[in-house]
Short mmCIF file of C-alpha atoms in Angstrom, two decimals:
data_model
loop_
_atom_site.label_atom_id
_atom_site.label_comp_id
_atom_site.label_asym_id
_atom_site.label_seq_id
_atom_site.Cartn_x
_atom_site.Cartn_y
_atom_site.Cartn_z
CA MET M 1 7.81 -27.50 -20.28
CA PHE M 2 5.76 -24.47 -19.24
CA ALA M 3 2.83 -23.46 -21.42
CA ASP M 4 3.72 -19.76 -21.12
CA ARG M 5 4.85 -17.21 -18.55
CA THR M 6 1.43 -17.19 -16.88
CA ASP M 7 1.58 -20.95 -16.36
CA ALA M 8 5.13 -20.67 -15.01
CA GLY M 9 4.06 -17.91 -12.63
CA ARG M 10 1.18 -19.95 -11.24
CA GLN M 11 3.46 -22.90 -10.58
CA LEU M 12 6.05 -20.62 -9.01
CA GLY M 13 3.41 -18.97 -6.84
CA ALA M 14 2.32 -22.38 -5.56
CA ALA M 15 5.93 -23.20 -4.66
CA LEU M 16 6.16 -19.91 -2.71
CA SER M 17 2.77 -20.19 -1.00
CA GLY M 18 4.35 -20.83 2.40
CA HIS M 19 5.41 -17.17 2.45
CA LYS M 20 1.85 -15.86 2.18
CA GLY M 21 0.91 -13.56 5.04
CA GLN M 22 4.38 -12.03 5.41
CA PRO M 23 5.09 -8.37 4.55
CA LEU M 24 6.02 -9.23 0.95
CA LEU M 25 6.97 -7.26 -2.14
CA VAL M 26 7.27 -8.95 -5.53
CA LEU M 27 9.78 -7.24 -7.82
CA ALA M 28 9.81 -8.49 -11.42
CA LEU M 29 12.62 -7.96 -13.91
CA PRO M 30 11.06 -6.49 -17.06
CA ARG M 31 9.95 -7.29 -19.40
CA GLY M 32 9.59 -11.08 -19.40
CA GLY M 33 9.57 -11.43 -15.64
CA VAL M 34 6.46 -9.28 -15.20
CA PRO M 35 3.76 -11.76 -16.34
CA VAL M 36 5.46 -14.38 -14.17
CA GLY M 37 5.55 -11.95 -11.25
CA LEU M 38 1.87 -11.08 -11.70
CA GLU M 39 0.85 -14.67 -11.00
CA VAL M 40 3.23 -14.94 -8.06
CA ALA M 41 1.82 -11.73 -6.58
CA ARG M 42 -1.72 -13.00 -7.13
CA VAL M 43 -1.08 -16.27 -5.28
CA LEU M 44 0.68 -14.51 -2.40
CA ASP M 45 -1.70 -11.52 -2.28
CA ALA M 46 1.36 -9.28 -2.49
CA PRO M 47 2.07 -5.99 -4.28
CA LEU M 48 3.91 -6.17 -7.61
CA ASP M 49 6.40 -3.71 -9.03
CA VAL M 50 9.36 -3.74 -11.38
CA MET M 51 13.09 -3.58 -10.69
CA LEU M 52 14.74 -1.59 -13.45
CA VAL M 53 18.20 -2.91 -14.30
CA ARG M 54 20.12 -2.16 -17.49
CA LYS M 55 23.39 -3.71 -18.60
CA LEU M 56 26.31 -1.52 -19.67
CA ARG M 57 27.63 -2.79 -22.99
CA ALA M 58 31.27 -3.34 -23.84
CA PRO M 59 32.83 -1.30 -26.65
CA ALA M 60 32.69 -3.20 -29.96
CA HIS M 61 30.92 -6.09 -28.20
CA PRO M 62 27.38 -4.91 -27.41
CA GLU M 63 26.28 -8.40 -26.38
CA LEU M 64 28.85 -8.40 -23.54
CA ALA M 65 27.99 -6.62 -20.29
CA ILE M 66 30.80 -4.87 -18.43
CA GLY M 67 28.46 -3.88 -15.62
CA ALA M 68 24.99 -2.55 -15.01
CA ILE M 69 23.03 0.30 -13.56
CA VAL M 70 20.09 -0.17 -11.22
CA ASP M 71 17.33 2.40 -10.84
CA GLY M 72 17.25 4.20 -7.52
CA ALA M 73 17.89 7.47 -5.73
CA PRO M 74 20.66 7.68 -6.67
CA PRO M 75 21.03 4.97 -9.34
CA GLN M 76 23.57 2.30 -8.45
CA LEU M 77 26.39 1.61 -10.91
CA LEU M 78 28.12 -1.75 -10.68
CA LEU M 79 31.14 -2.50 -12.86
CA ASP M 80 33.10 -5.68 -13.50
CA ASP M 81 36.62 -4.28 -13.24
CA HIS M 82 38.13 -7.31 -14.95
CA LEU M 83 35.84 -6.97 -17.98
CA VAL M 84 36.31 -3.20 -18.08
CA ALA M 85 40.06 -3.72 -18.38
CA ALA M 86 39.81 -6.67 -20.76
CA THR M 87 37.53 -4.85 -23.21
CA GLY M 88 39.35 -1.52 -23.07
CA ALA M 89 36.29 0.34 -21.86
CA THR M 90 37.41 3.91 -21.23
CA PRO M 91 35.88 6.29 -18.67
CA ASP M 92 34.29 8.17 -21.59
CA HIS M 93 32.71 4.97 -22.93
CA ILE M 94 31.39 4.05 -19.49
CA ALA M 95 29.96 7.55 -18.96
CA ALA M 96 28.24 7.51 -22.37
CA GLU M 97 26.86 4.01 -21.83
CA LYS M 98 25.66 4.94 -18.34
CA ALA M 99 23.83 7.98 -19.74
CA ARG M 100 22.27 5.89 -22.51
CA GLN M 101 20.98 3.24 -20.12
CA LEU M 102 19.73 5.84 -17.63
CA ARG M 103 17.62 7.31 -20.44
CA GLU M 104 16.11 3.88 -21.07
CA ILE M 105 15.49 3.40 -17.35
CA GLU M 106 13.75 6.78 -17.23
CA ARG M 107 11.62 5.84 -20.26
CA ARG M 108 10.60 2.57 -18.66
CA ARG M 109 9.97 4.20 -15.28
CA GLN M 110 7.57 6.67 -16.88
CA ALA M 111 5.93 3.99 -19.03
CA TYR M 112 5.50 1.46 -16.23
CA ARG M 113 4.95 3.59 -13.12
CA GLY M 114 3.87 6.98 -14.41
CA GLY M 115 4.17 9.26 -11.41
CA ARG M 116 4.23 6.52 -8.79
CA PRO M 117 7.35 6.36 -6.61
CA ALA M 118 9.44 3.22 -6.41
CA PRO M 119 8.32 0.87 -3.64
CA ASP M 120 10.07 0.93 -0.28
CA THR M 121 11.91 -2.35 0.40
CA TRP M 122 12.96 -1.51 3.96
CA GLY M 123 12.08 -4.31 6.39
CA ARG M 124 10.19 -6.37 3.81
CA THR M 125 10.70 -9.77 2.28
CA VAL M 126 11.42 -9.05 -1.37
CA ILE M 127 10.80 -11.76 -3.97
CA VAL M 128 12.74 -11.08 -7.17
CA VAL M 129 11.11 -12.80 -10.15
CA ASP M 130 12.20 -13.40 -13.73
CA ASP M 131 11.03 -15.78 -16.45
CA GLY M 132 14.30 -17.70 -16.18
CA ILE M 133 18.02 -17.33 -15.66
CA ALA M 134 20.68 -17.98 -18.30
CA THR M 135 24.00 -16.39 -17.29
CA GLY M 136 22.63 -14.87 -14.06
CA ALA M 137 24.39 -11.54 -14.63
CA THR M 138 21.30 -9.34 -14.40
CA MET M 139 19.89 -11.20 -11.40
CA ARG M 140 23.15 -11.02 -9.47
CA ILE M 141 23.39 -7.28 -10.09
CA ALA M 142 19.80 -6.83 -8.93
CA LEU M 143 20.59 -8.75 -5.74
CA LYS M 144 23.68 -6.67 -5.00
CA ALA M 145 21.56 -3.52 -5.31
CA LEU M 146 18.89 -4.96 -3.02
CA ALA M 147 21.52 -5.83 -0.43
CA ARG M 148 22.00 -2.08 0.07
CA SER M 149 18.29 -1.31 0.24
CA GLY M 150 17.40 -2.52 3.73
CA ALA M 151 15.25 -5.48 2.69
CA ALA M 152 14.77 -7.90 5.57
CA ARG M 153 15.02 -10.94 3.31
CA VAL M 154 15.55 -11.49 -0.43
CA ILE M 155 14.16 -14.50 -2.28
CA VAL M 156 14.97 -15.29 -5.90
CA ALA M 157 12.10 -17.04 -7.70
CA VAL M 158 12.44 -18.30 -11.26
CA PRO M 159 10.87 -21.12 -13.27
CA VAL M 160 14.10 -22.40 -14.82
CA ALA M 161 17.86 -21.94 -14.51
CA PRO M 162 21.09 -23.87 -15.03
CA PRO M 163 22.26 -25.54 -11.80
CA ASP M 164 25.78 -24.08 -11.83
CA VAL M 165 24.53 -20.51 -12.22
CA LEU M 166 21.92 -21.10 -9.54
CA GLU M 167 24.68 -21.98 -7.07
CA LYS M 168 26.28 -18.57 -7.65
CA ILE M 169 22.91 -16.87 -7.18
CA ARG M 170 22.47 -18.59 -3.80
CA ALA M 171 25.49 -16.69 -2.47
CA ASP M 172 23.63 -13.38 -2.89
CA ALA M 173 20.12 -14.41 -1.80
CA ASP M 174 18.53 -15.61 1.43
CA GLU M 175 16.51 -18.20 -0.47
CA VAL M 176 16.25 -19.45 -4.04
CA VAL M 177 13.18 -21.12 -5.50
CA CYS M 178 13.57 -22.64 -8.96
CA LEU M 179 11.20 -25.18 -10.50
CA ARG M 180 13.48 -26.67 -13.17
CA THR M 181 17.27 -27.03 -13.27
CA PRO M 182 17.95 -28.89 -16.53
CA GLU M 183 21.42 -30.08 -17.41
CA PRO M 184 22.72 -29.43 -19.97
CA PHE M 185 21.06 -26.01 -20.13
CA GLN M 186 20.72 -24.27 -23.49
CA ALA M 187 18.23 -21.39 -23.35
CA VAL M 188 15.34 -20.19 -21.19
CA GLY M 189 12.91 -20.08 -24.13
CA LEU M 190 13.31 -23.80 -24.84
CA HIS M 191 11.40 -24.54 -21.63
CA TYR M 192 8.27 -22.67 -22.77
CA ARG M 193 5.82 -23.60 -25.50
CA ASP M 194 4.94 -19.90 -25.88
CA PHE M 195 7.88 -17.55 -25.30
CA GLU M 196 6.80 -14.50 -27.29
CA GLN M 197 8.52 -11.27 -26.30
CA THR M 198 6.65 -9.28 -23.64
CA SER M 199 5.75 -5.74 -24.71
CA ASP M 200 5.75 -2.52 -22.70
CA GLU M 201 1.96 -2.50 -23.00
CA GLU M 202 1.73 -5.95 -21.42
CA VAL M 203 3.94 -4.82 -18.56
CA VAL M 204 1.69 -1.82 -17.89
CA ARG M 205 -1.44 -4.01 -18.01
CA ALA M 206 0.08 -6.53 -15.62
CA LEU M 207 1.05 -3.87 -13.09
CA ALA M 208 -2.44 -2.33 -13.29
CA GLU M 209 -4.04 -5.76 -12.85
CA ALA M 210 -1.90 -6.43 -9.79
CA ASP M 211 -3.09 -3.14 -8.28
CA ARG M 212 -6.72 -4.03 -9.01
CA ASN M 213 -6.33 -7.44 -7.42
CA ARG M 214 -5.33 -5.80 -4.15
CA ALA M 215 -7.86 -2.96 -4.26
#
């Protein structure tokens, strides 16, 4: 069991230490992935930023994602055609949900980056970090977006994930580093003693600290 996200990030950074010295970029999935990513970036002496991904919710089933939108210029929309059909999501619903999630992406972009542009991934080894994987939906969408971004290599780094989901993730990544693969798997939070929700303020502080560490 990890003490908290900081502890998990330190252990993950140690597991990734062989990559130190490469042209790296650590991209964390907010909010919980950011304190993990901070420690990874610290160990690797790499820049840290966030990858803004928002799920598009199904009509009448907000817990079910029918796709997602990934921040970018332009934003990338990825839909699961099977789920769109199965849930009866109309073009109007998808358009409204896309607009809603783009507003949240814009809010987070302003809160987390201010006026800073998104980092350039072209030709770099990108390490995508989260505090754990459950279904893998968000991570797989993030990886599909990165595949179009010109990154030289994409590494997924997480403290814990179910082994069957991890196998699916491997198909979309050049490398996967995961410290724990318990079976049966129930929930990410069960593998942390402290799994309090990460706030926007903590994300901002972590990103600022990462910048100071490299100044």
